[in-house]
Coordinates of C-alpha atoms and ligand atoms in Angstrom, one line a residue:
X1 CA 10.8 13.1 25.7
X2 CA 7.3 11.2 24.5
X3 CA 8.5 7.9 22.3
X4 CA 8.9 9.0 18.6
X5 CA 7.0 7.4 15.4
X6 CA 8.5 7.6 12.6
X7 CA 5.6 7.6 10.0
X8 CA 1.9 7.4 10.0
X9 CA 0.9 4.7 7.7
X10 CA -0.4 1.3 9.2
X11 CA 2.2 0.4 11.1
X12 CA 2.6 3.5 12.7
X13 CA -1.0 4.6 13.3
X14 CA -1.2 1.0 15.1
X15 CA 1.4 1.8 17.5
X16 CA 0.3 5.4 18.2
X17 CA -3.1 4.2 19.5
X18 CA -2.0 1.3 21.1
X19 CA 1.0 3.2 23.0
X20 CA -1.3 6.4 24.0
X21 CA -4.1 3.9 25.5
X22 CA -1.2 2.4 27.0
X23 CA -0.7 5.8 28.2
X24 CA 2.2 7.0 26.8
X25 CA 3.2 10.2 25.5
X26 CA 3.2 9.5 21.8
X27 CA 4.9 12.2 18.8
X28 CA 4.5 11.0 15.2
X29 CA 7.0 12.9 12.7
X30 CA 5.5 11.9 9.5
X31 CA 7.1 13.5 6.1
X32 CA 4.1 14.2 4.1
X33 CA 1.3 16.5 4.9
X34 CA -2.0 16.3 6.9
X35 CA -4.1 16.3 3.9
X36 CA -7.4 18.2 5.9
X37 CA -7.3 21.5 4.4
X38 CA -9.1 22.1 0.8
X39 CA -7.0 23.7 -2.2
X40 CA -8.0 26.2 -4.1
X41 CA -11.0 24.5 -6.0
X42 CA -12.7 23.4 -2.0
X43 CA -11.5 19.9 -2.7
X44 CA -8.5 18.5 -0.6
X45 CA -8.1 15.9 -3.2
X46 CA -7.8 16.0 -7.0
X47 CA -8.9 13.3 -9.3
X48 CA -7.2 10.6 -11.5
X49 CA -8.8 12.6 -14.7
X50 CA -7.6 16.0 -13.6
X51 CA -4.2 15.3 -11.5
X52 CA -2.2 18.0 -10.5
X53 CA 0.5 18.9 -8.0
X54 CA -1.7 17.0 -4.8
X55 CA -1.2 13.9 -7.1
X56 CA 2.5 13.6 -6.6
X57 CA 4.9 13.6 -4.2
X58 CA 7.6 16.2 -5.8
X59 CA 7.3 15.6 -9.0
X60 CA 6.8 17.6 -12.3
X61 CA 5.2 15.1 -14.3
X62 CA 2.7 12.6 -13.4
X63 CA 3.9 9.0 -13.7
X64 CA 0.5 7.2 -13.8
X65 CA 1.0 3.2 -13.2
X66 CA -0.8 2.5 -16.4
X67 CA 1.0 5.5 -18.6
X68 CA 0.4 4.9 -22.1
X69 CA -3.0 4.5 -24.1
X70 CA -3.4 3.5 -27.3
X71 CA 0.6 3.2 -26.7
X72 CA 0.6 7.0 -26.4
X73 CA 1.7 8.3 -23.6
X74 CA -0.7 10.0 -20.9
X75 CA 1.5 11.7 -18.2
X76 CA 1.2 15.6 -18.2
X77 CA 3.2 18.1 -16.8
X78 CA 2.2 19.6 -13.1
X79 CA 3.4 21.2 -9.9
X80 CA 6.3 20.1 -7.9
X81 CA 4.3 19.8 -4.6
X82 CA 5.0 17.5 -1.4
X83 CA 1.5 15.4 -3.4
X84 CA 0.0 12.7 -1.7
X85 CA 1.3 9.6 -4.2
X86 CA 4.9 8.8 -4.2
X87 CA 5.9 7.2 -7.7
X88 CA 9.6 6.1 -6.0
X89 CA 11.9 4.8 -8.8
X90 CA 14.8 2.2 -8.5
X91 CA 16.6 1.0 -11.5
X92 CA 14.4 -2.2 -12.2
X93 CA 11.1 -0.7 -10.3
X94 CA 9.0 1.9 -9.4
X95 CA 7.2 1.7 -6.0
X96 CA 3.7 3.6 -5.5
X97 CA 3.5 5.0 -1.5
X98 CA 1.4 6.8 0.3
X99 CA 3.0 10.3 1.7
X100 CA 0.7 12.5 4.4
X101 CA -0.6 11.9 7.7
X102 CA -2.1 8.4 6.8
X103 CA 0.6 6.7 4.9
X104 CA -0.7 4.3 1.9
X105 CA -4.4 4.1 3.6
X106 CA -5.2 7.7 1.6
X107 CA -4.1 6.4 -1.9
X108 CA -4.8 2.8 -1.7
X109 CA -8.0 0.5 -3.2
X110 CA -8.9 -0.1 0.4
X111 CA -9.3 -3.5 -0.3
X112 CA -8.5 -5.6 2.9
X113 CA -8.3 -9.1 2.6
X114 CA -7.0 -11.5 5.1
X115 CA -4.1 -14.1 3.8
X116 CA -4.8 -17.5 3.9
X117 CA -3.7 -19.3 6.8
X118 CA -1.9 -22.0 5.7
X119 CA 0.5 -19.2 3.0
X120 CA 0.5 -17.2 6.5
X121 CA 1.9 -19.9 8.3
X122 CA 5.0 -20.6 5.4
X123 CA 6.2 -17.0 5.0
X124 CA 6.4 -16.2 9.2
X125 CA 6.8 -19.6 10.7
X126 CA 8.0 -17.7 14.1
X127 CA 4.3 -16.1 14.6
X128 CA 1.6 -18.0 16.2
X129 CA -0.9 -18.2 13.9
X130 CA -3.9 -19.4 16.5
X131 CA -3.4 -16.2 18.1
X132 CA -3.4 -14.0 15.0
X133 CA -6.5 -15.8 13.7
X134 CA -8.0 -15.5 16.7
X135 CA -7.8 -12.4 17.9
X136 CA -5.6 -10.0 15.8
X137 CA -6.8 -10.0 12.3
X138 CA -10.3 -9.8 13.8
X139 CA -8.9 -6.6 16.0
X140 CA -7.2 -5.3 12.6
X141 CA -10.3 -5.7 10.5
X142 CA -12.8 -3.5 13.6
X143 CA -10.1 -1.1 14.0
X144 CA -9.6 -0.2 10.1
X145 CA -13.8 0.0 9.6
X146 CA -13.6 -3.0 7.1
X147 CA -17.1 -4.1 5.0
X148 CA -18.5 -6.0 2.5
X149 CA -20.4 -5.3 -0.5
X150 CA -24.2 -5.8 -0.4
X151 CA -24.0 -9.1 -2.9
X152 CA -27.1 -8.0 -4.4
X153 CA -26.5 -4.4 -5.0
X154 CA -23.8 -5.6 -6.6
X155 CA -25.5 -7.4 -9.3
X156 CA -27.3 -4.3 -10.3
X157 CA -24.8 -1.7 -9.7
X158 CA -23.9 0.3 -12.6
X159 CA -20.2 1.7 -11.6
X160 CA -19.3 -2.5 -11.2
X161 CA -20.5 -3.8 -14.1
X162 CA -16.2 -4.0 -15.1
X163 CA -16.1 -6.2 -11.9
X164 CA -19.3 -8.2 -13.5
X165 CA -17.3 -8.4 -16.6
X166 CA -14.5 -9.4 -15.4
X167 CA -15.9 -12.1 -12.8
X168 CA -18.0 -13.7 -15.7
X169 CA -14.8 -14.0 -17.8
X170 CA -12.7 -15.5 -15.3
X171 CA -15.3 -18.3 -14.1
X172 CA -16.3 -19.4 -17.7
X173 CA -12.2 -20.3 -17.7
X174 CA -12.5 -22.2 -14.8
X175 CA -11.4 -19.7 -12.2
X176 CA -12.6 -19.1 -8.2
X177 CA -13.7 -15.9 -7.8
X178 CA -14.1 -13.8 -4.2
X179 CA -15.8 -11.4 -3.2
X180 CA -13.6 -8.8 -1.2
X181 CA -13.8 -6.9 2.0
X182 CA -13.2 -2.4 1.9
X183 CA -12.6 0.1 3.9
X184 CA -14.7 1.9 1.5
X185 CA -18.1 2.7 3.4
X186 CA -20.3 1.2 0.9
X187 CA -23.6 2.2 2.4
X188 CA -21.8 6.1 1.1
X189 CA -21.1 3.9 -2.4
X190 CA -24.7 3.1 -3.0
X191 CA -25.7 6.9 -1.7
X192 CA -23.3 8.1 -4.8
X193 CA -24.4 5.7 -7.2
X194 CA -28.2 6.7 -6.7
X195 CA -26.7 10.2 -6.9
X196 CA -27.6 11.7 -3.5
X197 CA -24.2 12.4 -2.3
X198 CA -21.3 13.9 -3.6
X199 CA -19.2 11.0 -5.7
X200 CA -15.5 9.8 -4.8
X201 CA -15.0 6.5 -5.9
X202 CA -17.6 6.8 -8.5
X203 CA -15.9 10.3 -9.5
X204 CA -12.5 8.8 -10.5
X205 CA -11.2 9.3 -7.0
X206 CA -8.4 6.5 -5.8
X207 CA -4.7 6.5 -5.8
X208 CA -4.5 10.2 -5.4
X209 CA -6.8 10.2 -2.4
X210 CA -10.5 10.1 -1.9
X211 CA -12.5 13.4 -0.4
X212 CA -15.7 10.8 0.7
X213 CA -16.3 7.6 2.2
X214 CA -12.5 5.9 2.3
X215 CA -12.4 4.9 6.0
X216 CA -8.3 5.9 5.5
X217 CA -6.0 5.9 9.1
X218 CA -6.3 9.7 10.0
X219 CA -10.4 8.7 10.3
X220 CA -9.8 5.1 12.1
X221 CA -6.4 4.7 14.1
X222 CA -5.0 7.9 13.8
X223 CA -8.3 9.9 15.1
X224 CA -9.1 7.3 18.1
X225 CA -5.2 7.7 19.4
X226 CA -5.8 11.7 18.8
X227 CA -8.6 11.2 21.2
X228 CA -6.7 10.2 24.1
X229 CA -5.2 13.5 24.2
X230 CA -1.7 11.8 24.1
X231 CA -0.3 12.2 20.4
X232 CA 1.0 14.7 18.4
X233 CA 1.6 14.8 14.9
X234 CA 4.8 16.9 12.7
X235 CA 3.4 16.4 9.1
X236 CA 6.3 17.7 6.7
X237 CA 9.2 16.2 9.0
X238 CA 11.5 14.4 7.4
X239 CA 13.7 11.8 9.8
X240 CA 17.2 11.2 8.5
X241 CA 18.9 10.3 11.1
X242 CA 19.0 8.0 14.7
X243 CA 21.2 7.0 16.5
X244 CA 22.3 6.7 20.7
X245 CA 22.4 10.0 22.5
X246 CA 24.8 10.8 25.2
X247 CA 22.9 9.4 28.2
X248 CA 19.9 7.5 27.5
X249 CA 17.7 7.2 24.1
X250 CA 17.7 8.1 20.8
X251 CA 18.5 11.4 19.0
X252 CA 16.6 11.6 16.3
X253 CA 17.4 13.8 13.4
X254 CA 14.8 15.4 10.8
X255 CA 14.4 17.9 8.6
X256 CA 11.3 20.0 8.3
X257 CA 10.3 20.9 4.6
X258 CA 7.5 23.1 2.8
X259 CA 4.9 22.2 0.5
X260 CA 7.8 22.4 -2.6
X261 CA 10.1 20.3 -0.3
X262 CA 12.3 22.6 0.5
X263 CA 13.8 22.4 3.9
X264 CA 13.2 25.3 6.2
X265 CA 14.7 23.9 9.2
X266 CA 16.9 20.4 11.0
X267 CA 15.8 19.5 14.1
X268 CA 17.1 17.0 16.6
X269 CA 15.6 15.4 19.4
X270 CA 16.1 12.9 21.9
X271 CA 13.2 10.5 22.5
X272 CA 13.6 6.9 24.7
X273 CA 12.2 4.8 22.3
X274 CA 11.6 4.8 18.5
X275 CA 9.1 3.0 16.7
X276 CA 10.3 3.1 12.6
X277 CA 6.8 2.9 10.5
X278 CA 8.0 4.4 7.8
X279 CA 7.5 1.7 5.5
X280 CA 9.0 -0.9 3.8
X281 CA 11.3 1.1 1.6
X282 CA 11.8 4.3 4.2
X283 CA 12.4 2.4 7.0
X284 CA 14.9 -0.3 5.4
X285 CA 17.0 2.9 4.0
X286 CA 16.9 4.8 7.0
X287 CA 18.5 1.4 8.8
X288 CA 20.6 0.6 6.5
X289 CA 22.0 3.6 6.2
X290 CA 22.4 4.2 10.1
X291 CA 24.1 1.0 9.9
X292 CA 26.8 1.6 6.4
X293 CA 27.1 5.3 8.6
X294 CA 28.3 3.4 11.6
X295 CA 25.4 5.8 13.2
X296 CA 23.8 2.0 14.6
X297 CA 26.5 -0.5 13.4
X298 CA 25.3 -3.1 15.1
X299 CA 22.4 -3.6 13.4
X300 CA 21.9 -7.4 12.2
X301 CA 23.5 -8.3 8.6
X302 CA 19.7 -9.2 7.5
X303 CA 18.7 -5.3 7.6
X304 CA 18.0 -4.5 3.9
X305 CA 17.6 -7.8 3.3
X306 CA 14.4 -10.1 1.9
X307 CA 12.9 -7.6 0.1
X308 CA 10.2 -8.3 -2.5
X309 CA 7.0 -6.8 -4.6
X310 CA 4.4 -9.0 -3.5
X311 CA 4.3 -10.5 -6.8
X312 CA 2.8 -7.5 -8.2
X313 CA 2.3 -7.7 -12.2
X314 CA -0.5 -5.9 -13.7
X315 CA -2.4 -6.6 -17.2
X316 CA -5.5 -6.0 -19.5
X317 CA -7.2 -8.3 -22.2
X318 CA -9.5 -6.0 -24.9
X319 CA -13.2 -6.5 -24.2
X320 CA -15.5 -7.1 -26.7
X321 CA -17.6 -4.4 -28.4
X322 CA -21.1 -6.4 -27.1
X323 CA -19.7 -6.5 -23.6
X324 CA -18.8 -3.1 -22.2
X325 CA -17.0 -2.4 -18.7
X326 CA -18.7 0.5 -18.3
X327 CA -18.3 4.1 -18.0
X328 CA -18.9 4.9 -14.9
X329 CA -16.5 2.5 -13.0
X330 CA -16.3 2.4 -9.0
X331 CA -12.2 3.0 -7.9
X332 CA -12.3 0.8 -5.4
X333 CA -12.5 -3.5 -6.1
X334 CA -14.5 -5.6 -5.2
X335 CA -13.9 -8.9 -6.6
X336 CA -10.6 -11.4 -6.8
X337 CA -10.1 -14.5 -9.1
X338 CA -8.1 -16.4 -6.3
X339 CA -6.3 -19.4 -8.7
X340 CA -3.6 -19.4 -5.5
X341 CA -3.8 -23.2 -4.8
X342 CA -2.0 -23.6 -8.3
X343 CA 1.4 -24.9 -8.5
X344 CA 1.5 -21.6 -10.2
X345 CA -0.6 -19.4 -7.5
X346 CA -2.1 -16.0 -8.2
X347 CA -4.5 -13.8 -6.5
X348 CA -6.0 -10.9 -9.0
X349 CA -8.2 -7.9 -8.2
X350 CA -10.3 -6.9 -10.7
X351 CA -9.6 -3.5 -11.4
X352 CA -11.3 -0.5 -12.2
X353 CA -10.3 1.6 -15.3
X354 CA -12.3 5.0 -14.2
X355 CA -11.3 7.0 -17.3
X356 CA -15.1 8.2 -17.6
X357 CA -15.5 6.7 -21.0
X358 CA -16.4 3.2 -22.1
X359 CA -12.9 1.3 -22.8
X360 CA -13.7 -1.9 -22.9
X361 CA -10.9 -2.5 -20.9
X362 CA -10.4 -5.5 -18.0
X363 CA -7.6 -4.7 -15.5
X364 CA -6.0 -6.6 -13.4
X365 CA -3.8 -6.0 -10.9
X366 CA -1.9 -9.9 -10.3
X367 CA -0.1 -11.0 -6.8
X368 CA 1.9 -13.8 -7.0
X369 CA 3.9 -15.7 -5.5
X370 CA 7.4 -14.6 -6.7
X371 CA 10.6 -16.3 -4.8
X372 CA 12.9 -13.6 -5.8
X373 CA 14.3 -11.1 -3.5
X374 CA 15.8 -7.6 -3.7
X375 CA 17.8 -5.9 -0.8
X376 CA 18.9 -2.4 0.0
X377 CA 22.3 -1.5 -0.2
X378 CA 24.4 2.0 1.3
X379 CA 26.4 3.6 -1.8
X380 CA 29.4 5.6 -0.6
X381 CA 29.1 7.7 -3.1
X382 CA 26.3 9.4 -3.3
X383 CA 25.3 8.9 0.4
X384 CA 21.8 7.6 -0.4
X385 CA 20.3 3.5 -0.2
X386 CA 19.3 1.9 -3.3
X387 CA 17.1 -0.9 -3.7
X388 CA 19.2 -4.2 -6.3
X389 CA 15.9 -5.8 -8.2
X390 CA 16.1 -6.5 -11.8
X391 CA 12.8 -6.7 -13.9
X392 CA 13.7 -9.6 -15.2
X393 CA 13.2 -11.4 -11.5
X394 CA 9.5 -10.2 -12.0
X395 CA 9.9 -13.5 -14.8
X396 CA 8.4 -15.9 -12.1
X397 CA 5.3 -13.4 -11.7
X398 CA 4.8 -12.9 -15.4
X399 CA 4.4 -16.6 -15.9
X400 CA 2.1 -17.6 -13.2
X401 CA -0.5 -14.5 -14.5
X402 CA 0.2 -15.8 -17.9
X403 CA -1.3 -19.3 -16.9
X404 CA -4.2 -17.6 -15.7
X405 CA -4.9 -14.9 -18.4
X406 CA -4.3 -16.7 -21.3
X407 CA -7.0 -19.1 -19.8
X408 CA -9.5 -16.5 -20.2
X409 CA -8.6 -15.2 -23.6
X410 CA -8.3 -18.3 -24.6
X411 CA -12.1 -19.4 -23.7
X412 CA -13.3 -15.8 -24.9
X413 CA -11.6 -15.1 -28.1
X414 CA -9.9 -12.2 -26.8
X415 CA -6.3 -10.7 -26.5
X416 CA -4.1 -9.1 -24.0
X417 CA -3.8 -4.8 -24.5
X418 CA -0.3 -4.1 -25.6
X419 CA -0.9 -0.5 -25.7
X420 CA -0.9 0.0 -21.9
X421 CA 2.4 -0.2 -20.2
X422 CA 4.9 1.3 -23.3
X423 CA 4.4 0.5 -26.6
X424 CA 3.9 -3.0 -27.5
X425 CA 4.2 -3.7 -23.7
X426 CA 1.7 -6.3 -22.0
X427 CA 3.0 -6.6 -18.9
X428 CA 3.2 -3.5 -16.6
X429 CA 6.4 -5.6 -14.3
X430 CA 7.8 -3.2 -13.5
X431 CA 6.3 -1.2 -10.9
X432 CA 4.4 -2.2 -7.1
X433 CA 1.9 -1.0 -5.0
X434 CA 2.9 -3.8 -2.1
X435 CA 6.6 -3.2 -1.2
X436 CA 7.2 -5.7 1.9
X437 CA 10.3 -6.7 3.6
X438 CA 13.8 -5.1 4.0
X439 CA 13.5 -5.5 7.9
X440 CA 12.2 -9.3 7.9
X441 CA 10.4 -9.8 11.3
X442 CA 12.8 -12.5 13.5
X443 CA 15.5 -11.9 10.9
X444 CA 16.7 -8.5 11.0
X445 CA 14.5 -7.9 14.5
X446 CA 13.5 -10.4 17.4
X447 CA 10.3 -11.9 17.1
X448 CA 8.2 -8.8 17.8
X449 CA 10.1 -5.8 16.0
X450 CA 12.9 -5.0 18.3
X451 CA 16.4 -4.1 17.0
X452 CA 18.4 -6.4 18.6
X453 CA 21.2 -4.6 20.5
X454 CA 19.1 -1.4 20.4
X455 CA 17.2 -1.4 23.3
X456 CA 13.9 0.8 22.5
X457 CA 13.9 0.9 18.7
X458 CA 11.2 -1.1 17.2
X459 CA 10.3 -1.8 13.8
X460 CA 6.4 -2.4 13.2
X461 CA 5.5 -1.5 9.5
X462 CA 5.5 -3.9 6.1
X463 CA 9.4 -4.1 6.1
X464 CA 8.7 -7.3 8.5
X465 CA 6.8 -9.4 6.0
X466 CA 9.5 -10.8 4.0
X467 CA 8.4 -9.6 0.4
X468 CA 5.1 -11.9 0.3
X469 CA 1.4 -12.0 2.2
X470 CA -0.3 -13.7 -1.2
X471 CA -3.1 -11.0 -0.7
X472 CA -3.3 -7.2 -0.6
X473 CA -1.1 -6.6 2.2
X474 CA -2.9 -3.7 4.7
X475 CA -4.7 -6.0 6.7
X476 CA -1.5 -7.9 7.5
X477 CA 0.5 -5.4 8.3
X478 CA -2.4 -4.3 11.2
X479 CA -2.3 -7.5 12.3
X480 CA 1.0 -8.0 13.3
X481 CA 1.4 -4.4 14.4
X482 CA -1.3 -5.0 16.9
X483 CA 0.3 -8.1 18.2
X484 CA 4.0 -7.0 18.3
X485 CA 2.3 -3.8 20.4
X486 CA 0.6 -6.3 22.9
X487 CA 3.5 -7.7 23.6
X488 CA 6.4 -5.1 23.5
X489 CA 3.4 -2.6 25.9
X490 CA 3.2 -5.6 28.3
X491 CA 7.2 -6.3 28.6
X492 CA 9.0 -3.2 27.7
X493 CA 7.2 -0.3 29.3
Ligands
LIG1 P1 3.0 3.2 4.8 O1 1.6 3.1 4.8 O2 3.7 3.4 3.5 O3 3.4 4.4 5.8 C1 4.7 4.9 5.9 C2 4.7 6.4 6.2 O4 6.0 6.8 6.6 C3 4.3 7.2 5.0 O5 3.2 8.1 5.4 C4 5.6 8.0 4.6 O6 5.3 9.3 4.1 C5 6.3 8.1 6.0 N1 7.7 8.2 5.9 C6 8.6 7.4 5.1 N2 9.8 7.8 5.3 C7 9.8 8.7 6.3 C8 10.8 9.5 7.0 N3 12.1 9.3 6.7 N4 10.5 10.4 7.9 C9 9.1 10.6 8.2 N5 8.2 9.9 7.6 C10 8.5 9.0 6.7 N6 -2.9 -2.6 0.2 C11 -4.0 -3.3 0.5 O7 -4.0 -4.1 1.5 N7 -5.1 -3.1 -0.2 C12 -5.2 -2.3 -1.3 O8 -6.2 -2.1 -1.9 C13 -4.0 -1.5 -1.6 N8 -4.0 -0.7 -2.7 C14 -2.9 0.1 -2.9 C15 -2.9 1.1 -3.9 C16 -1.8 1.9 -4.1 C17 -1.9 3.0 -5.2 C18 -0.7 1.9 -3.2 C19 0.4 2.8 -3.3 C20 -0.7 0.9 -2.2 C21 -1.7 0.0 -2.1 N9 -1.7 -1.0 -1.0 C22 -2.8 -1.7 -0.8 C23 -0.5 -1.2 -0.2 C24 -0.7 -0.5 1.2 O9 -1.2 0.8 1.1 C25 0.7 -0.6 1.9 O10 1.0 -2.0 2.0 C26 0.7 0.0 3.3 O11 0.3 1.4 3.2 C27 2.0 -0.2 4.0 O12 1.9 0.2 5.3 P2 3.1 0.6 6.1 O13 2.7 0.9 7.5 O14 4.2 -0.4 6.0 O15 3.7 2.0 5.5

């Protein structure tokens, strides 16, 4: 039996190549679909302005992140569909992923930004950081197509005059501001802004996937370890279950579903190793609950454990009427106000608002560096993993933005939008894009992903990274995929 993947987002795409160049037989059972064939309009993808069933992963309702305007709200009814963004809710938060061949690279901003060394260093202590700096954030950034904005296109370009707007604001308070890398082709950017190719980005295309130019996993990673001739993919495979077979390996239990999710057949199969990729939330509830099942009880205490939201807080100050954002506005970001070396530190994207119209609306999207943790936890009851975080541990996050973002209204006379995130609501604190631990690397695993006592699973997605990188998190997780690879192909095959 090849060795099984469960999930195709970065950590998994990152073992797939790496394992079939190591040549190995390589089977990725991912629970979304391959998101290659066109729907009914000839797009594969819908729009943020015209969302329908491809938005959401089984849902009948859209839960955008910002879901209120002018504190009305702006969710609308559509298809129960196996859609490309998951809107995942737990009692204190909802956590955006990625679901299809691809994992979060086909609904993220694409922005990929390497953490500082020095915040690198504090949250994995165990990893040597020459080595990463050296050669594995420099192999993660060529592998994932990363590039830079042309600084002077910038200036001009009409789709980021919100970025412009934003930047300006942020330095007249006294705030650093970055430019940041993309997986976004802009040379295809500048194509659409002069209007000679079809638009994506500058057609409100983003969190429910882009149909041009996002240089997502199943184009980079995905496509070179297809080349070898050694992987296979299961798109609408569900694992939900693994544990020792009779013999040697793993069976490994799934479900396969249809486009409405429901299942049309279980499967089992036995595979020798096991690489979970299937997130920070899906892999920590699969192990934890092979663990409460007694399925792989001796799993580490620390599975489940060190879970956090990247500090994610979002918020947006009202423009002035003299100094619009734009109507045309580019989905993916370019530019950070980095006010990290604070002794209240926070790294926030400028982002877009592409709702077509002019708004006058700065957005930002806030990580900080939050000390609270969440874990997962088995409930007998129901039979399914839940995930303990309050909102009110979001406090820590809320505060540090504050210090940066009352800075800026402060020095331009404006206020924060409370019409955004619920009525009379300024903070949207309760939701993520960056869910990160659960399966903290050298915690709950050794210190390059292996289940100790478990010979031949592995865990190699963002449940290592104990709830924190200080940046967007992609490139990271890359990173340390690549490395744990090197290491487990050299000593384990
Ligand atoms: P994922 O990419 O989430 O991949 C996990 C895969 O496993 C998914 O495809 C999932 O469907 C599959 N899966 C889960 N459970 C199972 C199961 N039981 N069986 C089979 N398959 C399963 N990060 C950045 O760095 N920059 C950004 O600009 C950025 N913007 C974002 C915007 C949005 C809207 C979102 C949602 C995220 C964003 N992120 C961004 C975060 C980034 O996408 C994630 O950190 C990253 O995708 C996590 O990688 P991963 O390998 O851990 O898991």
């Amino acid at each position: 039996m090849p060795t099984l993947v469960i999930g195709s987002g970065y950590g998994g795409a990152v073992a797939a190549l790496r394992l079939t160049r190591a040549g190995v037989d390589t089977h990725i059972v991912e629970m979304g679909r391959a998101w290659t064939t066109p729907g009914a309009d000839g797009r594969i993808f819908c729009d943020m302005l015209n969302p329908d069933g491809r938005a959401y992963w089984l849902r009948t309702r859209t839960a955008q992140p910002v879901g209120h305007l002018l504190g009305l709200p702006v969710d609308r009814g559509i298809d129960r569909y196996t859609g490309v963004l998951d809107a995942e809710d737990f009692p204190g938060i909802r956590v955006y992923q990625g679901r299809g061949v691809g994992g979060g690279s086909l609904v993220n901003g694409g922005m990929a930004v390497v953490p500082r060394r020095a915040y690198f260093e504090e949250i994995l202590p165990g990893v040597d950081a020459d080595e990463m700096y050296r050669t594995y954030f420099p192999r993660a950034n060529a592998g994932l197509g990363v590039n830079e904005v042309d600084p002077a296109w910038f200036e001009s370009a009409e789709c980021y005059r919100f970025a412009r707007v934003g930047r300006d604001a942020a330095r007249r308070a006294g705030f650093a501001t970055t430019f940041v890398p993309n997986v976004y082709d802009f040379d295809y950017m500048e194509q659409e802004q002069a209007g000679r190719v079809p638009r994506s980005a500058l057609a409100s295309e983003v969190i429910y996937g882009n149909n041009h130019g996002k240089r997502s996993l199943d184009k980079t990673y995905l496509a070179a370890a297809a080349a070898t001739g050694r992987l296979t993919i299961s798109p609408l495979h569900t694992v939900t279950g693994v544990a020792p077979a009779a013999g040697r390996g793993y069976r490994v239990e799934m479900v396969q579903t249809d486009t409405s999710g429901a299942t049309v057949a279980t499967k089992s199969v036995v595979a020798d190793r096991v690489f979970f990729a299937a997130g920070s939330v899906g892999t920590s509830k699969l192990l934890v609950a092979m663990k409460a099942l007694g399925r792989l009880p001796d799993l580490p205490d620390a599975v489940g454990r060190g879970w956090g939201n990247n500090g994610n807080v979002m918020v947006a100050r009202v423009g002035h009427v003299w100094n619009p954002t734009g109507a045309l506005q580019s989905g993916m970001p370019v530019v950070g106000i980095d006010n990290w070396a604070s002794s209240a530190p926070v790294f926030a994207e400028i982002a877009p608002f592409p709702a077509g119209v002019e708004l006058w609306i700065s957005l930002y999207l806030a990580i900080t560096k939050n000390p609270n943790r969440g874990g997962f936890a088995f409930d007998q009851t129901t039979g399914t993993v839940g995930l303990n975080w309050q909102t009110a541990q979001n406090r820590p996050s809320v505060e540090a933005a504050r210090t940066v973002f009352d800075a800026v209204n402060r020095k331009e006379g404006t206020v924060y939008r409370s019409d955004l995130f619920g009525v009379g609501k300024v903070w949207g604190d309760d939701l993520t894009y960056h869910p990160l631990g659960g399966c903290v690397l050298g915690q709950a695993t050794d210190a390059y992903g292996r289940l100790p006592g478990y010979p031949g699973l592995y865990v190699v997605d963002g449940s290592l990274i104990p709830g924190s990188t200080g940046v967007n998190p992609f490139v990271t997780i890359t990173a340390l995929a690549e490395r744990n690879l090197d290491k487990i192909i050299m000593t384990d095959l």
